[in-house]
Coordinates of C-alpha atoms in Angstrom, one line a residue:
Chain A
X1 CA 120.6 72.6 135.7
X2 CA 119.8 74.7 132.6
X3 CA 117.2 77.4 133.4
X4 CA 113.9 77.5 131.6
X5 CA 112.8 80.2 129.0
X6 CA 110.8 81.8 131.8
X7 CA 113.9 82.6 133.8
X8 CA 115.6 84.1 130.8
X9 CA 112.5 86.1 129.8
X10 CA 112.3 87.5 133.3
X11 CA 116.0 88.6 133.2
X12 CA 115.6 90.0 129.6
X13 CA 112.7 92.1 130.8
X14 CA 115.0 93.8 133.3
X15 CA 117.3 94.7 130.4
X16 CA 119.6 91.8 130.5
X17 CA 120.6 91.4 126.8
X18 CA 122.6 88.2 127.5
X19 CA 119.4 86.5 128.8
X20 CA 117.7 87.5 125.6
X21 CA 120.6 86.2 123.6
X22 CA 120.0 82.7 125.1
X23 CA 116.4 82.9 123.9
X24 CA 117.5 83.9 120.4
X25 CA 119.9 81.0 120.3
X26 CA 117.3 78.6 121.5
X27 CA 114.5 79.5 119.1
X28 CA 116.2 80.7 116.0
X29 CA 116.2 77.4 114.1
X30 CA 112.5 76.6 114.7
X31 CA 111.6 80.1 113.6
X32 CA 113.7 79.7 110.5
X33 CA 111.7 76.6 109.5
X34 CA 108.4 78.4 109.7
X35 CA 109.7 81.5 107.9
X36 CA 111.2 79.5 105.1
X37 CA 107.9 77.7 104.5
X38 CA 106.1 81.1 104.5
X39 CA 108.5 83.0 102.3
X40 CA 110.0 80.2 100.2
X41 CA 113.4 81.9 100.3
X42 CA 116.3 81.3 102.7
X43 CA 117.4 84.9 102.7
X44 CA 113.9 86.2 103.4
X45 CA 113.5 83.6 106.1
X46 CA 116.7 84.8 107.8
X47 CA 115.4 88.4 107.7
X48 CA 112.1 87.2 109.2
X49 CA 113.9 85.5 112.0
X50 CA 115.9 88.6 112.9
X51 CA 112.9 90.9 112.6
X52 CA 110.8 88.6 114.8
X53 CA 113.4 88.7 117.6
X54 CA 113.7 92.5 117.3
X55 CA 109.9 92.8 117.6
X56 CA 109.8 90.3 120.5
X57 CA 112.5 92.3 122.3
X58 CA 110.6 95.5 121.9
X59 CA 107.3 93.8 123.1
X60 CA 108.7 91.9 126.0
X61 CA 106.8 94.1 128.3
X62 CA 103.6 92.8 126.8
X63 CA 104.5 89.2 127.0
X64 CA 102.3 87.2 129.4
X65 CA 104.8 85.2 131.5
X66 CA 102.4 82.4 132.0
X67 CA 102.5 81.5 128.4
X68 CA 105.2 79.9 126.3
X69 CA 107.9 82.2 124.9
X70 CA 108.4 79.8 122.1
X71 CA 104.7 80.0 121.0
X72 CA 104.7 83.7 121.4
X73 CA 107.7 84.4 119.3
X74 CA 106.5 81.8 116.7
X75 CA 103.3 83.9 116.4
X76 CA 105.4 87.0 115.9
X77 CA 107.3 85.2 113.2
X78 CA 104.1 84.3 111.4
X79 CA 103.1 88.0 111.4
X80 CA 106.6 89.1 110.2
X81 CA 106.4 86.6 107.4
X82 CA 103.0 87.8 106.4
X83 CA 104.3 91.4 106.4
X84 CA 107.1 90.5 104.1
X85 CA 104.7 88.6 101.8
X86 CA 102.3 91.5 101.8
X87 CA 105.0 94.1 101.1
X88 CA 106.1 91.9 98.1
X89 CA 102.5 91.9 96.8
X90 CA 102.2 95.7 97.3
X91 CA 105.4 96.2 95.2
X92 CA 104.1 93.4 92.8
X93 CA 107.5 92.0 93.3
X94 CA 108.3 88.4 92.4
X95 CA 110.0 86.4 95.1
X96 CA 113.7 86.9 95.3
X97 CA 115.6 84.5 93.0
X98 CA 115.5 81.2 94.8
X99 CA 118.6 79.7 96.3
X100 CA 120.1 76.5 94.8
X101 CA 117.9 74.4 97.1
X102 CA 114.8 75.8 95.5
X103 CA 115.9 75.4 91.9
X104 CA 113.1 73.8 90.0
X105 CA 114.0 70.4 88.8
X106 CA 110.8 70.1 86.8
X107 CA 111.9 72.9 84.6
X108 CA 114.9 70.9 83.6
X109 CA 112.8 67.9 82.6
X110 CA 113.2 66.7 79.0
X111 CA 109.9 65.8 77.4
X112 CA 110.4 62.0 77.9
X113 CA 112.1 62.0 81.2
X114 CA 115.5 60.7 82.0
X115 CA 116.6 57.1 82.5
X116 CA 116.0 55.8 86.0
X117 CA 119.7 55.3 86.5
X118 CA 120.1 59.1 86.3
X119 CA 117.7 59.6 89.1
X120 CA 118.9 60.4 92.6
X121 CA 116.0 58.8 94.4
X122 CA 116.8 59.8 97.9
X123 CA 115.9 63.4 97.8
X124 CA 113.9 63.6 94.6
X125 CA 110.5 63.6 96.2
X126 CA 111.5 66.5 98.4
X127 CA 112.9 68.4 95.4
X128 CA 109.6 67.9 93.6
X129 CA 107.7 69.2 96.6
X130 CA 110.0 72.2 96.9
X131 CA 109.7 73.0 93.3
X132 CA 105.9 72.8 93.4
X133 CA 105.8 75.1 96.4
X134 CA 108.1 77.6 94.6
X135 CA 105.6 77.9 91.8
X136 CA 102.8 79.1 94.1
X137 CA 102.0 82.8 94.3
X138 CA 102.8 84.5 97.7
X139 CA 99.1 84.6 98.6
X140 CA 98.6 80.9 97.7
X141 CA 101.8 79.9 99.5
X142 CA 101.0 81.8 102.7
X143 CA 97.4 80.6 102.8
X144 CA 98.4 77.1 102.2
X145 CA 101.2 77.1 104.8
X146 CA 98.9 78.5 107.4
X147 CA 96.1 76.0 106.6
X148 CA 98.3 72.9 106.0
X149 CA 101.3 73.3 108.3
X150 CA 100.0 75.6 111.0
X151 CA 96.6 74.0 111.2
X152 CA 94.6 77.2 111.0
X153 CA 91.0 77.0 109.9
X154 CA 90.1 78.8 106.7
X155 CA 88.5 81.6 108.6
X156 CA 91.6 82.1 110.8
X157 CA 93.7 82.1 107.6
X158 CA 91.5 84.9 106.3
X159 CA 92.0 86.9 109.5
X160 CA 95.7 86.3 109.5
X161 CA 96.0 87.4 105.9
X162 CA 93.7 90.3 106.3
X163 CA 91.3 89.0 103.6
X164 CA 87.7 87.6 103.4
X165 CA 87.4 83.9 104.2
X166 CA 86.2 83.3 100.6
X167 CA 89.5 84.8 99.3
X168 CA 91.5 82.7 101.8
X169 CA 89.6 79.6 100.7
X170 CA 90.2 80.4 97.1
X171 CA 94.0 80.8 97.7
X172 CA 94.1 77.4 99.5
X173 CA 92.2 75.7 96.7
X174 CA 94.4 77.2 94.0
X175 CA 97.5 76.2 95.9
X176 CA 96.2 72.6 96.4
X177 CA 95.2 72.4 92.8
X178 CA 98.6 73.5 91.5
X179 CA 100.4 71.2 93.9
X180 CA 98.3 68.3 92.9
X181 CA 98.9 68.8 89.2
X182 CA 102.7 69.1 89.8
X183 CA 103.0 66.2 92.2
X184 CA 100.4 63.7 91.1
X185 CA 102.3 62.1 88.3
X186 CA 105.0 61.0 90.8
X187 CA 102.4 60.0 93.3
X188 CA 100.4 57.5 91.3
X189 CA 99.4 54.4 93.2
X190 CA 101.8 51.6 92.3
X191 CA 99.4 48.7 92.5
Chain B
X1 CA 69.8 58.8 88.9
X2 CA 72.1 61.7 88.3
X3 CA 75.1 61.7 90.6
X4 CA 76.6 65.1 91.4
X5 CA 80.3 64.8 91.8
X6 CA 82.1 66.4 94.7
X7 CA 84.1 69.3 93.6
X8 CA 87.8 69.6 94.2
X9 CA 87.0 72.4 96.6
X10 CA 84.7 70.2 98.6
X11 CA 87.3 67.5 98.7
X12 CA 90.0 69.9 100.0
X13 CA 87.6 71.0 102.7
X14 CA 86.9 67.4 103.6
X15 CA 90.6 66.6 103.9
X16 CA 91.0 69.5 106.4
X17 CA 87.8 68.5 108.2
X18 CA 86.1 71.8 107.2
X19 CA 83.3 70.4 105.0
X20 CA 79.8 71.7 105.7
X21 CA 78.1 68.3 105.6
X22 CA 80.5 65.5 106.4
X23 CA 77.8 62.8 106.3
X24 CA 76.6 63.9 102.8
X25 CA 80.2 64.1 101.5
X26 CA 81.0 60.7 103.0
X27 CA 77.9 59.2 101.3
X28 CA 78.7 60.7 98.0
X29 CA 82.3 59.5 98.2
X30 CA 81.1 56.0 98.9
X31 CA 78.8 56.0 96.0
X32 CA 81.2 57.4 93.4
X33 CA 84.5 55.8 92.3
X34 CA 85.5 58.9 90.4
X35 CA 85.1 61.1 93.4
X36 CA 87.0 58.5 95.5
X37 CA 89.9 58.5 93.0
X38 CA 90.1 62.3 93.0
X39 CA 90.0 62.4 96.8
X40 CA 92.8 59.7 96.9
X41 CA 94.9 61.8 94.6
X42 CA 94.3 64.9 96.7
X43 CA 95.2 62.9 99.9
X44 CA 98.4 61.7 98.3
X45 CA 99.4 65.2 97.3
X46 CA 98.6 66.8 100.7
X47 CA 100.3 64.0 102.6
X48 CA 103.4 64.3 100.6
X49 CA 103.6 68.0 101.3
X50 CA 104.6 67.0 104.8
X51 CA 108.0 66.1 103.4
X52 CA 108.6 69.7 102.2
X53 CA 112.3 70.2 102.7
X54 CA 113.4 73.1 104.9
X55 CA 117.1 73.9 104.6
X56 CA 119.0 72.9 107.7
X57 CA 120.5 75.6 110.0
X58 CA 123.3 74.4 112.3
X59 CA 123.6 75.1 116.0
X60 CA 125.6 78.2 115.3
X61 CA 122.6 79.8 113.5
X62 CA 121.2 81.3 116.7
X63 CA 124.5 82.9 117.5
X64 CA 124.6 84.4 114.0
X65 CA 121.1 85.8 114.4
X66 CA 122.2 87.3 117.7
X67 CA 125.2 89.0 116.2
X68 CA 123.1 90.6 113.5
X69 CA 120.4 92.0 115.8
X70 CA 122.5 92.8 118.9
X71 CA 123.4 96.3 117.8
X72 CA 119.8 97.0 116.8
X73 CA 118.2 96.2 120.1
X74 CA 116.9 99.3 121.8
X75 CA 118.6 99.6 125.2
X76 CA 116.3 98.6 128.0
X77 CA 116.9 99.8 131.6
X78 CA 119.6 97.6 132.8
X79 CA 119.7 96.2 136.3
X80 CA 123.1 94.8 136.7
X81 CA 122.9 92.0 139.3
X82 CA 126.3 90.5 138.6
X83 CA 126.3 86.9 137.6
X84 CA 123.0 85.5 138.6
X85 CA 123.0 81.8 139.5
X86 CA 121.4 80.9 136.1
X87 CA 124.4 82.4 134.4
X88 CA 126.8 80.0 136.0
X89 CA 124.4 77.1 135.3
X90 CA 123.9 78.3 131.7
X91 CA 127.6 78.7 131.1
X92 CA 128.3 75.1 132.1
X93 CA 125.3 73.8 130.2
X94 CA 126.2 75.9 127.1
X95 CA 129.7 74.4 126.9
X96 CA 128.3 70.9 127.2
X97 CA 125.4 71.8 124.9
X98 CA 127.7 73.2 122.2
X99 CA 129.8 70.1 122.2
X100 CA 126.8 67.9 122.0
X101 CA 125.2 70.0 119.3
X102 CA 128.4 70.1 117.2
X103 CA 128.5 66.3 117.5
X104 CA 124.8 65.9 116.6
X105 CA 125.0 68.4 113.7
X106 CA 128.0 66.5 112.3
X107 CA 126.0 63.3 112.3
X108 CA 122.7 64.8 111.0
X109 CA 123.8 67.3 108.3
X110 CA 122.0 66.3 105.1
X111 CA 123.9 65.0 102.3
X112 CA 124.2 67.3 99.3
X113 CA 121.4 66.7 96.8
X114 CA 121.7 67.7 93.2
X115 CA 118.5 68.8 91.5
X116 CA 118.6 66.0 89.0
X117 CA 115.6 65.6 86.8
X118 CA 113.0 62.8 87.4
X119 CA 110.9 60.6 85.3
X120 CA 107.8 61.5 87.2
X121 CA 105.2 59.8 85.0
X122 CA 106.6 56.3 85.3
X123 CA 104.8 54.5 88.1
X124 CA 107.8 52.2 88.9
X125 CA 109.9 55.3 89.3
X126 CA 107.1 56.8 91.5
X127 CA 107.3 53.7 93.6
X128 CA 111.0 53.9 93.9
X129 CA 110.9 57.5 94.8
X130 CA 108.5 56.8 97.6
X131 CA 110.4 53.8 98.8
X132 CA 113.6 55.9 98.8
X133 CA 111.8 58.5 100.9
X134 CA 110.7 55.7 103.3
X135 CA 114.4 54.7 103.6
X136 CA 115.4 58.2 104.3
X137 CA 112.7 58.6 106.9
X138 CA 113.8 55.4 108.7
X139 CA 117.4 56.6 108.7
X140 CA 116.4 59.9 110.3
X141 CA 114.2 58.2 112.8
X142 CA 117.0 55.7 113.7
X143 CA 119.3 58.6 114.3
X144 CA 117.0 60.2 116.9
X145 CA 116.5 56.9 118.7
X146 CA 120.2 56.0 118.7
X147 CA 121.1 59.4 120.1
X148 CA 118.6 58.9 123.0
X149 CA 119.7 55.3 123.6
X150 CA 123.4 56.3 123.7
X151 CA 122.9 59.4 126.0
X152 CA 124.4 58.9 129.4
X153 CA 123.4 61.9 131.5
X154 CA 124.4 62.3 135.1
X155 CA 121.5 64.6 135.6
X156 CA 118.4 65.8 133.8
X157 CA 119.0 65.9 130.0
X158 CA 117.6 68.5 127.6
X159 CA 116.1 66.5 124.7
X160 CA 114.2 69.3 123.1
X161 CA 116.3 69.1 119.9
X162 CA 115.6 65.3 119.6
X163 CA 111.9 66.0 120.4
X164 CA 111.7 68.6 117.7
X165 CA 113.1 66.1 115.2
X166 CA 110.7 63.4 116.5
X167 CA 107.7 65.8 116.1
X168 CA 108.8 66.5 112.5
X169 CA 109.1 62.8 111.8
X170 CA 105.6 62.2 113.3
X171 CA 104.2 64.9 110.9
X172 CA 105.7 63.0 108.0
X173 CA 104.4 59.6 109.2
X174 CA 101.1 59.7 107.3
X175 CA 102.8 59.8 104.0
X176 CA 105.0 56.8 104.7
X177 CA 102.2 54.7 106.1
X178 CA 100.2 55.5 103.0
X179 CA 103.2 54.5 100.8
X180 CA 103.3 51.2 102.6
X181 CA 99.6 50.8 102.0
X182 CA 99.9 51.5 98.3
X183 CA 102.8 49.0 98.1
X184 CA 100.5 46.5 99.9
X185 CA 103.2 46.0 102.5
X186 CA 101.6 45.2 105.8
X187 CA 104.9 44.4 107.5
X188 CA 106.3 47.8 106.6
X189 CA 103.1 49.5 107.7
X190 CA 103.2 47.7 111.1
X191 CA 106.8 48.9 111.8
X192 CA 105.9 52.4 110.7
X193 CA 102.9 52.4 113.0
X194 CA 105.0 51.2 116.0
X195 CA 107.8 53.7 115.1
X196 CA 105.2 56.6 115.0
X197 CA 103.9 55.6 118.5
X198 CA 107.5 55.7 119.8
X199 CA 108.2 59.0 118.2
X200 CA 105.0 60.5 119.6
X201 CA 106.0 59.2 123.0
X202 CA 109.4 61.0 122.7
X203 CA 107.8 64.2 121.5
X204 CA 105.5 64.2 124.5
X205 CA 108.2 63.6 127.2
X206 CA 109.2 66.6 129.2
X207 CA 112.0 68.4 127.4
X208 CA 114.2 67.9 130.4
X209 CA 114.2 64.2 130.9
X210 CA 115.5 62.6 134.1
X211 CA 118.0 59.7 133.9
X212 CA 115.2 57.4 135.3
X213 CA 112.8 58.5 132.7
X214 CA 115.4 58.1 130.0
X215 CA 116.2 54.6 131.3
X216 CA 112.5 53.7 131.1
X217 CA 112.4 55.0 127.5
X218 CA 115.5 52.9 126.7
X219 CA 113.8 49.9 128.2
X220 CA 110.7 50.5 126.1
X221 CA 112.8 50.8 122.9
X222 CA 114.6 47.6 123.8
X223 CA 111.5 45.6 124.7
X224 CA 109.8 46.6 121.5
X225 CA 112.9 45.9 119.5
X226 CA 112.0 48.9 117.4
X227 CA 115.6 49.9 116.6
X228 CA 116.4 46.5 115.4
X229 CA 113.2 46.4 113.3
X230 CA 113.8 49.7 111.6
X231 CA 117.5 48.8 110.9
X232 CA 116.3 45.6 109.2
X233 CA 113.5 47.4 107.4
X234 CA 115.8 50.2 106.3
X235 CA 118.2 47.7 104.8
X236 CA 115.4 45.9 103.0
X237 CA 114.1 49.2 101.6
X238 CA 117.5 50.2 100.4
X239 CA 117.9 46.8 98.6
X240 CA 114.5 47.4 97.0
X241 CA 115.7 50.8 95.7
X242 CA 118.4 49.1 93.7
X243 CA 117.7 48.8 90.0
X244 CA 115.9 45.8 88.6
X245 CA 118.2 42.8 88.4
X246 CA 119.8 43.4 91.8
X247 CA 119.1 40.6 94.3
X248 CA 115.7 41.0 96.0
X249 CA 115.7 42.1 99.6
X250 CA 114.5 39.9 102.4
X251 CA 111.2 40.9 103.8
X252 CA 110.5 41.3 107.5

């Protein structure tokens, strides 16, 4: 029978790197999803995943064994993502050039739009969503991800981002406003 | 009487359940069609955000992360205890798991999508985009259910990967139910409702499911006929995606 995370955490705490390896292999993909939403960039998201596990390994001694390793390392990944986003802001650096999956299809739109037969319908809605997210500032994106995907209340978002609730609220509003303007034309009721 | 419209900010707070005075906001929404229209637009946008694509990472991703960080791990005091029992169990499970993951990954890798432009302002195109998304959603749901139905474990089975996918699908469910509502399609809405209940059930099973519990789950899927219903619905949706002039699909 496959052992639980708890057994591997206990072994990793004694210095068993192989046990920690199992934890890394189990949780990397979930962490990548979160980090990608937070950073908007595959390469940054991979950095966040690596940094999260490094931090987790160093802090294993502080981990409360009664809690879930998955939730704990997820929380670390949120903080790592925020650190990366903040360091970008400090350097006033634009996000790294997006990978092909984040290319903005809206930018390629001719004024009148293409004929329906040119449209690859299957993934188009998702492409529009990705493009709209890519247009948010780092502050807007991280506030929105924490509020919308992580379910944090505005006040918690403010605490996580190290800003006043008012500023967090403003970032969420700005994000929603931008997203609505970008997506609404494709979302109009059909009847 | 002057009506004070709800601001976009107030509506965002309402969507997230953080408005200061829910009763007042509710009353004002009821009274004002303009506010309701803005709120509906906001709901559509926020619901559709749940379909935000995240690039897939295959089962080898964890190993790649490990290779990158291994040399950077500060050495911890090592208590070498030889091969603990979990190592033997893990070695066996890992081999089986890798084979299963490779198989599942092969089946679930997303098809390449080119960022082709879209005629976003055309409502018919909007409808087709949404219906295409419903089709894709059904296909992904079907994959999760089929993998569980076809599993034949001799002992407890780790279904955490399927559960993660089921949970993601549940988080997208709102959007697709709303799509069905806009299209006025109660039959589709009904199937999506039932599918969501099934997915929620899967997401809440223990991540190591016993053969007996798996059999019960299979029975439930069979009794509800959910797999059959989503196959039929998926095929109808695909037919409806076809350009005008193509034969109309049969409704459930």
